[in-house]
XYZ file of C-alpha atoms in Angstrom:
676
model
C 85.285 106.656 92.291
C 86.936 109.897 91.167
C 87.921 113.063 91.993
C 87.154 116.358 89.981
C 90.604 117.959 90.847
C 92.993 114.862 91.436
C 96.093 116.638 91.192
C 95.544 118.055 95.088
C 96.259 114.386 95.873
C 99.782 115.095 95.969
C 99.331 116.839 99.143
C 98.860 113.814 101.331
C 102.772 113.746 101.607
C 102.034 116.245 104.103
C 101.032 113.319 105.929
C 104.339 112.400 106.564
C 105.395 115.341 108.792
C 103.645 114.875 111.951
C 105.027 111.039 111.244
C 108.430 112.341 111.109
C 107.622 114.428 114.026
C 106.277 111.383 116.044
C 109.348 109.240 115.342
C 112.055 111.823 116.200
C 109.777 113.078 119.170
C 111.516 111.321 122.451
C 112.188 112.353 126.259
C 115.425 112.777 128.180
C 115.254 111.137 131.581
C 117.591 111.906 134.499
C 119.214 108.445 135.739
C 119.016 107.814 139.399
C 120.425 105.275 141.829
C 118.439 103.094 144.198
C 119.000 100.259 146.244
C 116.644 98.688 144.838
C 114.263 99.359 141.695
C 113.024 96.386 140.304
C 108.882 97.177 141.409
C 109.615 100.829 139.718
C 110.839 99.458 136.557
C 107.744 97.415 136.027
C 105.974 100.382 137.036
C 107.988 102.661 134.533
C 107.718 100.313 131.641
C 104.095 99.987 131.994
C 103.434 103.913 132.317
C 105.711 104.004 128.849
C 103.675 101.478 127.039
C 100.293 103.429 128.062
C 101.597 106.448 127.137
C 103.131 105.513 123.817
C 99.494 103.774 123.056
C 98.107 107.086 123.645
C 100.732 109.076 121.462
C 99.727 106.696 118.449
C 96.586 107.341 118.951
C 96.913 111.118 119.012
C 99.142 110.544 115.532
C 96.387 108.041 113.930
C 93.166 110.684 114.585
C 95.886 113.719 113.282
C 96.720 111.917 110.130
C 92.753 110.771 109.674
C 91.505 114.297 109.870
C 94.450 115.442 107.739
C 94.028 113.003 105.079
C 90.017 113.746 105.135
C 90.756 117.209 104.745
C 92.959 116.689 102.090
C 90.394 114.578 100.204
C 87.411 117.063 100.378
C 89.668 119.635 98.754
C 89.897 117.324 95.949
C 86.725 116.677 96.009
C 86.368 112.780 94.643
C 82.193 112.157 93.201
C 81.192 108.615 93.060
C 79.675 107.255 89.099
C 78.077 104.165 90.555
C 80.218 102.397 88.430
C 79.431 103.754 85.464
C 82.032 105.793 83.094
C 79.463 108.016 82.138
C 81.688 110.964 82.462
C 84.238 109.443 79.904
C 81.257 108.920 77.628
C 80.255 110.781 74.527
C 77.152 112.835 75.749
C 74.579 114.979 73.057
C 73.634 118.218 75.504
C 71.224 120.946 74.615
C 71.960 124.392 76.382
C 69.408 127.259 75.966
C 69.835 130.573 77.053
C 66.929 133.034 77.585
C 68.692 136.226 75.600
C 65.285 138.612 75.958
C 65.312 141.476 76.981
C 64.168 140.377 80.729
C 67.734 139.286 80.989
C 68.621 142.532 81.195
C 68.121 143.073 84.481
C 70.894 143.355 87.139
C 71.763 140.715 89.577
C 74.354 140.859 92.354
C 77.168 139.897 89.735
C 76.060 141.500 86.586
C 73.194 141.330 84.324
C 71.080 138.183 84.420
C 72.371 137.336 80.107
C 75.842 137.810 81.940
C 75.502 135.279 84.337
C 73.258 132.789 81.833
C 76.451 132.873 79.994
C 78.658 132.240 82.547
C 76.802 129.026 83.540
C 76.629 127.750 80.481
C 80.468 128.192 80.072
C 80.670 126.196 83.009
C 78.255 123.621 81.885
C 80.160 123.001 78.802
C 83.933 123.469 81.259
C 82.497 120.736 82.839
C 81.675 118.197 80.190
C 84.050 116.317 78.265
C 85.819 117.114 74.936
C 84.275 114.259 73.286
C 80.356 115.445 74.026
C 78.416 117.337 71.537
C 76.188 120.664 72.252
C 73.642 122.116 71.231
C 73.501 126.513 72.114
C 69.842 127.483 71.805
C 68.477 131.088 71.865
C 65.118 132.729 71.095
C 66.100 133.665 68.120
C 66.125 130.228 66.575
C 69.180 131.122 64.294
C 69.947 128.130 61.540
C 73.692 127.626 63.025
C 71.856 126.798 66.638
C 69.775 124.114 65.242
C 72.820 121.377 64.871
C 75.649 119.299 67.723
C 78.843 121.157 67.822
C 82.073 120.210 69.311
C 83.024 121.849 72.519
C 85.119 124.818 71.062
C 82.645 125.637 68.365
C 79.827 125.617 71.217
C 82.550 128.570 73.074
C 82.833 130.453 70.291
C 78.596 130.438 69.519
C 78.901 131.322 73.301
C 80.903 134.391 73.154
C 78.396 135.892 70.306
C 74.883 135.887 72.013
C 73.151 139.047 72.662
C 70.227 139.994 73.962
C 67.455 140.568 71.703
C 62.978 140.983 71.015
C 62.176 137.640 70.288
C 60.474 135.405 73.096
C 59.675 131.686 72.963
C 57.773 129.921 75.075
C 59.332 126.775 76.950
C 57.101 124.297 75.279
C 59.048 125.641 71.795
C 62.585 125.516 73.558
C 62.057 122.022 74.197
C 60.396 120.619 70.937
C 63.552 122.177 69.527
C 65.786 120.383 71.623
C 64.130 117.085 70.937
C 64.007 117.701 67.452
C 68.034 118.469 67.265
C 68.618 115.133 68.754
C 66.240 112.773 66.488
C 68.223 114.801 63.539
C 71.434 113.422 64.820
C 69.925 110.310 66.103
C 70.664 110.700 69.384
C 68.852 108.373 71.609
C 69.150 110.422 74.679
C 70.284 113.945 75.528
C 70.673 116.126 78.135
C 69.031 119.260 78.017
C 69.700 122.548 79.901
C 67.422 125.463 80.124
C 69.117 128.615 81.924
C 66.611 131.525 82.150
C 64.761 133.742 84.452
C 61.415 131.776 83.928
C 58.716 134.335 83.703
C 55.701 133.017 84.047
C 54.572 134.484 80.336
C 56.731 131.802 78.939
C 56.430 129.397 81.422
C 54.346 126.488 79.753
C 55.724 122.721 79.940
C 53.294 119.825 80.187
C 54.478 116.338 81.169
C 52.802 115.129 78.568
C 54.087 116.722 75.743
C 57.590 116.218 76.977
C 59.976 113.851 75.272
C 61.089 111.388 77.382
C 64.385 110.357 76.354
C 65.254 114.228 76.956
C 66.800 114.317 80.821
C 66.019 118.235 81.612
C 67.574 120.481 83.895
C 66.282 124.027 84.942
C 68.626 126.776 85.837
C 66.643 129.684 87.006
C 68.863 132.771 86.396
C 66.994 135.595 88.074
C 66.838 138.892 90.624
C 64.432 140.580 92.327
C 61.508 141.650 90.957
C 61.396 144.733 89.785
C 58.212 147.575 88.954
C 57.401 147.767 85.275
C 54.731 150.018 83.827
C 54.322 149.679 79.962
C 52.703 150.635 76.912
C 50.856 147.945 75.038
C 49.295 148.795 72.474
C 47.221 152.397 70.540
C 45.348 152.445 67.573
C 42.997 155.629 66.054
C 39.270 155.726 66.746
C 38.623 156.069 63.019
C 39.535 153.730 60.002
C 40.419 156.935 57.746
C 42.638 159.241 58.988
C 41.772 162.340 57.317
C 44.770 165.563 56.752
C 43.282 168.268 59.210
C 41.282 166.407 61.678
C 41.091 166.362 65.097
C 41.149 161.910 65.624
C 41.400 159.954 69.002
C 44.687 158.415 69.269
C 43.405 155.687 72.495
C 46.451 153.812 74.198
C 46.362 151.017 76.673
C 49.051 151.425 79.785
C 49.520 148.873 82.420
C 51.547 148.533 85.681
C 52.831 145.124 86.655
C 54.355 146.535 89.578
C 53.695 145.568 93.200
C 52.636 149.633 94.085
C 50.396 151.934 92.167
C 52.004 154.380 90.160
C 50.921 158.123 90.423
C 51.591 161.213 87.904
C 53.312 158.802 84.987
C 55.065 161.352 82.535
C 53.300 160.785 78.752
C 53.700 161.835 75.875
C 53.310 161.626 71.919
C 55.396 162.854 68.351
C 53.971 162.850 65.618
C 56.177 162.825 62.411
C 58.858 164.429 64.669
C 57.095 167.048 66.520
C 56.435 166.363 70.439
C 53.452 167.056 72.544
C 53.328 165.908 75.861
C 50.535 164.031 77.491
C 48.224 164.528 80.622
C 49.962 162.473 83.964
C 48.127 159.200 84.338
C 47.254 157.220 87.982
C 47.178 153.315 87.366
C 46.658 151.581 90.185
C 48.697 147.959 91.025
C 48.250 145.442 88.745
C 45.712 147.249 86.569
C 45.298 148.746 82.855
C 44.248 152.150 81.627
C 43.304 153.142 78.974
C 43.729 156.820 78.015
C 43.219 159.185 74.847
C 45.630 161.794 72.837
C 43.486 164.256 69.846
C 45.812 164.458 67.395
C 45.215 166.651 64.521
C 46.639 165.272 62.115
C 49.080 166.834 59.494
C 48.586 167.346 55.736
C 51.625 165.185 54.586
C 50.601 162.001 53.684
C 52.328 159.881 56.112
C 51.962 159.897 59.635
C 54.652 158.595 62.264
C 53.761 158.524 65.359
C 55.484 157.684 68.909
C 53.667 157.287 72.265
C 56.260 157.585 75.298
C 56.061 156.958 78.765
C 58.667 157.291 81.755
C 59.374 154.473 83.371
C 62.613 153.089 84.782
C 63.970 150.752 85.610
C 62.806 148.572 82.626
C 62.621 150.649 79.257
C 62.049 148.521 76.383
C 58.186 148.883 76.383
C 58.538 152.784 77.137
C 57.819 153.349 73.736
C 55.057 152.335 71.326
C 55.611 152.820 67.120
C 52.825 153.612 64.756
C 52.664 154.736 61.051
C 49.510 155.577 59.070
C 48.618 156.771 55.919
C 46.085 159.829 55.942
C 43.586 159.799 53.153
C 43.830 162.389 50.443
C 40.554 161.988 49.551
C 37.639 158.818 49.536
C 36.481 157.695 45.714
C 33.207 156.999 45.846
C 31.456 155.615 42.694
C 27.411 155.597 41.780
C 26.560 153.327 39.691
C 22.361 154.009 37.973
C 20.650 152.454 36.156
C 19.155 155.119 33.039
C 18.353 158.791 35.254
C 21.427 160.201 36.741
C 20.671 160.689 40.580
C 21.315 164.731 40.769
C 20.280 164.680 44.735
C 22.113 161.436 45.764
C 25.358 163.075 44.036
C 24.855 166.597 45.172
C 24.938 165.217 48.571
C 27.799 162.892 48.295
C 29.806 166.498 46.539
C 29.202 168.096 49.966
C 31.139 166.102 51.678
C 34.738 167.126 52.819
C 37.439 164.243 51.093
C 34.958 162.828 48.430
C 35.568 162.220 45.258
C 32.877 161.637 43.373
C 32.474 159.513 40.040
C 29.052 158.265 38.307
C 28.828 155.002 35.899
C 25.791 154.110 33.923
C 25.495 150.304 34.565
C 26.169 149.204 31.273
C 29.553 151.494 31.214
C 31.054 150.293 34.000
C 34.972 149.330 33.841
C 34.807 146.132 36.492
C 38.367 146.135 36.822
C 38.729 149.656 38.768
C 35.863 148.636 41.379
C 38.546 147.735 44.011
C 39.992 151.350 43.907
C 36.840 152.579 45.622
C 35.807 152.957 48.882
C 32.063 153.324 48.315
C 30.174 152.008 45.721
C 26.424 153.096 45.624
C 24.087 150.773 43.236
C 21.303 153.165 43.053
C 18.089 151.766 41.582
C 19.873 148.731 39.025
C 17.652 147.062 37.191
C 18.729 143.498 36.554
C 21.771 142.554 37.894
C 24.041 139.910 36.236
C 25.942 137.225 37.768
C 28.822 138.814 35.884
C 28.775 142.179 37.752
C 27.094 140.428 40.888
C 30.717 138.588 41.531
C 32.550 141.589 40.365
C 31.288 143.440 43.332
C 31.612 140.456 45.418
C 35.084 140.751 44.642
C 35.340 144.265 45.365
C 34.367 144.191 48.474
C 37.435 141.436 49.146
C 39.283 144.677 48.499
C 37.226 146.554 51.367
C 35.221 148.501 49.055
C 32.160 148.857 50.423
C 28.326 148.684 49.198
C 24.783 150.866 49.326
C 22.231 149.233 47.563
C 19.636 151.126 47.242
C 16.425 149.238 45.072
C 14.144 150.093 42.392
C 10.210 149.900 43.458
C 8.599 147.366 42.428
C 11.016 145.021 41.027
C 13.994 144.912 43.257
C 13.600 140.789 43.642
C 13.959 140.762 39.743
C 16.637 143.465 39.998
C 18.880 141.887 42.763
C 18.262 138.090 42.132
C 21.392 137.538 41.457
C 23.110 139.701 44.417
C 21.111 137.177 46.776
C 23.349 134.106 46.576
C 26.660 136.381 45.758
C 26.931 138.388 48.580
C 24.598 136.711 50.983
C 22.161 139.514 51.461
C 18.429 139.216 52.237
C 15.765 139.198 49.672
C 14.248 141.931 48.339
C 10.099 140.896 49.176
C 6.386 142.107 48.914
C 6.511 145.759 48.280
C 4.670 148.001 50.083
C 3.284 151.859 49.561
C 1.940 152.600 52.825
C 3.010 155.053 54.421
C 5.993 153.914 56.996
C 7.264 156.051 59.794
C 11.385 155.120 61.108
C 11.182 155.460 64.421
C 14.647 153.961 66.212
C 18.588 155.234 64.601
C 21.277 152.636 66.656
C 23.042 154.846 68.027
C 24.948 152.296 69.658
C 26.642 151.511 66.294
C 29.331 152.885 65.027
C 27.559 154.580 62.069
C 26.177 156.695 64.516
C 28.026 156.212 68.007
C 30.220 159.621 67.339
C 27.102 161.490 65.259
C 24.011 161.656 67.869
C 24.162 162.448 71.299
C 22.602 159.198 73.204
C 20.389 161.612 75.451
C 18.860 163.694 72.978
C 14.859 162.850 72.795
C 14.206 163.934 69.570
C 16.585 162.734 65.857
C 14.307 163.636 63.181
C 14.133 160.097 60.878
C 12.989 159.572 57.393
C 9.289 158.601 56.397
C 8.740 155.818 53.700
C 6.265 155.842 51.202
C 6.859 152.603 49.759
C 9.662 149.756 51.638
C 10.542 146.366 50.206
C 10.291 143.042 53.471
C 14.178 142.135 53.732
C 14.044 138.057 54.448
C 16.507 135.688 54.580
C 20.398 135.669 54.019
C 22.960 136.681 56.540
C 22.077 138.014 59.913
C 22.038 142.071 59.509
C 22.603 144.551 62.148
C 19.632 147.302 62.503
C 20.742 150.786 61.240
C 17.376 152.150 61.383
C 14.040 150.759 61.906
C 10.668 151.214 61.470
C 7.997 151.404 64.298
C 7.154 147.494 63.580
C 10.692 146.380 64.415
C 11.379 145.847 60.328
C 14.270 147.235 59.040
C 14.819 150.742 56.773
C 18.714 150.448 56.471
C 20.718 147.702 57.421
C 24.253 146.584 57.590
C 25.979 142.984 56.982
C 29.347 142.460 56.639
C 30.662 141.038 53.799
C 34.855 140.018 54.574
C 36.174 143.309 55.212
C 34.199 145.616 54.111
C 30.364 145.678 54.639
C 26.933 146.345 52.342
C 24.188 148.544 53.407
C 20.756 147.717 52.353
C 18.057 150.583 51.991
C 13.935 148.911 52.083
C 12.959 151.424 50.282
C 14.343 153.219 47.520
C 16.239 156.556 46.991
C 13.441 158.184 44.807
C 11.910 160.819 46.780
C 8.437 159.437 45.852
C 8.953 156.555 48.187
C 11.720 157.968 50.722
C 12.492 161.087 52.186
C 16.022 160.122 53.353
C 17.684 162.319 50.822
C 15.347 164.905 52.219
C 16.947 164.542 56.039
C 20.647 165.578 55.757
C 20.896 165.538 59.533
C 20.628 161.457 59.115
C 21.540 161.256 54.841
C 25.140 162.809 55.033
C 26.346 160.866 58.112
C 25.101 157.589 56.674
C 26.684 157.836 53.485
C 30.033 159.204 55.090
C 30.119 156.052 57.610
C 29.500 153.844 54.890
C 32.554 154.785 53.220
C 34.490 154.590 55.795
C 32.883 151.586 57.406
C 35.844 148.687 56.099
C 38.629 147.315 57.806
C 40.690 148.696 54.956
C 43.836 150.484 56.765
C 46.912 148.316 55.608
C 48.723 147.199 58.685
C 51.747 148.929 59.132
C 52.572 147.955 62.864
C 54.027 145.064 63.917
C 55.153 142.799 66.885
C 58.980 141.515 66.337
C 58.907 138.622 67.755
C 56.195 136.799 65.583
C 59.051 136.968 62.424
C 56.382 139.737 60.761
C 55.518 139.868 57.270
C 54.697 143.140 55.187
C 51.921 143.143 52.419
C 51.913 146.450 50.775
C 49.094 147.047 48.468
C 50.383 149.066 45.317
C 48.329 151.542 42.995
C 48.872 148.709 39.436
C 50.503 145.372 38.410
C 54.200 145.557 39.093
C 57.094 143.705 37.516
C 59.432 141.954 39.939
C 62.749 142.604 38.398
C 61.852 146.745 38.575
C 62.089 146.266 42.430
C 64.898 146.221 44.585
C 63.209 146.499 47.710
C 65.196 147.596 51.402
C 64.447 149.012 54.658
C 65.969 151.816 56.556
C 65.680 152.556 59.808
C 67.483 151.911 63.306
C 68.953 149.027 60.709
C 68.912 148.809 57.221
C 68.880 145.771 55.307
C 67.592 144.422 51.887
C 64.634 142.248 52.338
C 63.344 138.982 50.454
C 60.438 139.732 49.106
C 57.923 138.642 46.625
C 54.792 140.248 44.334
C 51.239 139.067 43.487
C 49.419 141.103 41.486
C 49.091 144.184 43.016
C 50.452 143.114 46.341
C 54.117 143.368 47.559
C 55.000 140.566 49.894
C 57.874 141.495 52.263
C 59.516 138.315 54.400
C 61.510 139.396 57.314
C 62.015 136.225 58.876
C 64.452 137.133 61.944
C 66.326 139.739 59.931
C 65.200 143.008 62.310
C 66.258 142.934 65.313
C 65.370 146.727 66.249
C 62.317 148.452 67.226
C 61.348 151.658 65.476
C 60.271 153.304 62.735
C 61.271 152.126 59.464
C 61.206 153.160 55.227
C 60.635 150.683 53.173
C 61.962 151.604 49.472
C 62.054 150.942 46.269
C 65.128 151.834 44.962
C 64.876 155.461 45.687
C 61.414 155.939 46.133
C 58.852 155.746 48.966
C 56.475 152.875 49.471
C 55.144 152.997 52.785
C 56.687 153.589 56.699
C 56.711 150.662 58.247
C 56.869 150.797 62.703
C 58.125 147.443 64.792
C 57.529 147.341 68.525
C 59.343 144.495 70.811
C 56.815 142.240 72.359
C 55.070 142.864 75.384
C 54.523 139.255 76.434
C 57.847 140.020 78.933
C 56.309 143.333 80.469
C 55.202 141.115 83.241
C 58.214 140.592 85.302
C 56.700 138.005 87.621
C 58.586 134.780 87.497
C 58.048 131.638 88.794
C 60.724 131.055 91.744
C 62.714 127.844 92.495
C 60.679 126.467 95.070
C 57.318 126.871 92.527
C 59.082 125.160 89.852
C 60.110 122.272 91.576
C 56.605 122.015 92.848
C 55.224 122.582 88.794
C 57.627 120.832 86.921
C 59.941 118.558 89.130
C 58.014 115.407 88.088
C 59.659 115.540 85.169
C 62.397 118.353 85.006
C 65.185 118.470 87.632
C 66.157 121.737 89.076
C 69.656 123.092 89.463
C 69.490 125.778 91.678
C 73.244 126.610 92.249
C 72.596 129.787 95.177
C 75.270 131.560 93.597
C 77.532 129.144 94.105
C 80.979 130.480 92.582
C 82.284 126.775 91.726
C 78.954 126.129 89.083
C 81.387 123.487 87.419
C 81.407 120.849 89.909
C 77.730 121.815 90.795
C 77.487 119.983 87.112
C 79.935 117.246 87.448
C 77.818 116.461 90.718
C 74.531 116.289 88.862
C 75.496 114.776 85.843
C 78.045 112.086 87.601
C 76.755 111.494 90.884
C 76.775 113.285 94.522
C 80.193 114.531 95.502
C 81.296 113.602 98.701
C 83.543 116.194 99.955
C 80.602 117.329 102.427
C 81.208 113.648 104.161
C 84.703 114.300 104.262
C 84.613 117.551 105.675
C 82.573 116.091 108.598
C 84.862 113.151 109.140
C 88.050 115.520 109.338
C 85.701 117.161 112.096
C 85.163 114.578 114.043
C 88.834 112.994 113.850
C 89.765 116.562 114.975
C 87.522 116.374 118.251
C 89.017 112.830 118.989
C 92.397 113.957 118.845
C 91.066 116.589 121.582
C 89.153 114.397 123.977
C 92.481 111.994 124.094
C 94.625 114.765 124.946
C 91.919 116.256 127.419
C 91.117 112.875 129.330
C 93.503 110.485 128.600
C 96.467 111.168 131.269
C 100.217 110.719 131.155
C 101.092 108.759 134.040
């Protein structure tokens, strides 16, 4: 048996006080003479003996009650015959430092409470014990065992941040730390609010050599509304045009939200949005209609007003507008005048035409759309270069030559996996259906319209084989006149008819032709991603205009924080690795020395927007088979709780009961054992 507070045993000297009182306690008897006192003397001696026994029993009861009370304050505990408390142990303590731990409890923020509990765990251990302090940041210094003093220093440095990790990943890190240190058995403590979104423990995946202790640090659940995501409905933003900005808001609270205030800012200019209503536990998608300014970069912030949780009340975005859309027309012999005029009539199109034998293959990837207009005998080399262009999100539109298209496009078929052109038919054939559900036409025509003028073909091929394709315009018999297949991030559009007006009146039908060309140019997923989740250790990949020398670059990120990241260059791509350097959400400029390269935005993870937690009772039910739950119930002496869990049960409760029992015995002796 050992004691948490052994110095308190000195108070056992207090037991001498009732003993001394008993020894000096006596009664003075008045002496009276009787003629014959023999029988009276015997009676007095018998009574004195009985009273003496009673007093001794009362004294003994008082001493036992006082001794039990003193021992209870010294807090003895049983270590079951072991000296584990004096052995060196390896202890890993995980402190959840995500944003949700900034919620308030009855005695400060949850993070501060978790840090106090961690300090209690460290102080309850011996000086020889070794510690790992682990947070969601997975910092290098937190991946090894350190001394008690170093652990206390690391503890003071812990701050809340955007990183979020599932518990399975935490347990894996703790196990790995013990293995690296050659520790056969370790003790793990997990101090967290145990949000449902991170609780993914599986008994089959937990190392059996790890003793896991769950310490819930929780507050009363709070309501929260978050902006989950936002995006433009168009892959291309054109200056001066109005675009739909779609955003999604979720209500994770226990009651509906009415008149939620929304707003957005673009390049620092604030605009109000309409209030929205969201049912309990539901999400709602709404739209801002934004007129894009003429400047190249657009910095956008979407905001809601929601209290008290605010880390997910803003969503940051950055986009680069296309000042022009580059289109290349490749032809065999005759310049396609009608096609060029149609393209040049479309705003923002910058059109270039080249003969088939004069192509600069190195620049094909710079175009948004390449139109192959009745090319003759496409070589394997040209087909390969066109396939490389599609990898850079360049779309292709193929109009075949009449009669000989099978041989002309034979090399495109295996490389781009397009259908083969077979059986050229000069019969007149009407197109009767346009796919208004496709993104090509869905915002061009009103689906309720009865009549849309569609083209007529006077010569067409049958398409067979190749990758699955989407029908854009269809003949009466269901065969495709214009179809599309996906090629990576790009699209390949295929016309079954030549564009020559002898075989096809599509070029005369501006209602279909111009929207088709425009949508074909913007159909690729070419927009680079400039918006990232901070919790995913984002990597920024910027495509530059030309090959660059790494020695000419000094890259920096400037925003709510400023730092110089690590980067590498591959061809025209600048790859920036952020790892865990970035902690603050917001809009950042990416600079090369003094030159602006791009704007990039970072948002806090929405994983913790749902504040629902697993309560201790459910934790015990779900994980009690392989984890121990330490629920201190706001016990101010958490050190004793930890020592009890590690060293054996504390006996102070039994001693306190024993003290009350002895006091009851004393009362019964005084009440029912009468003096004679």
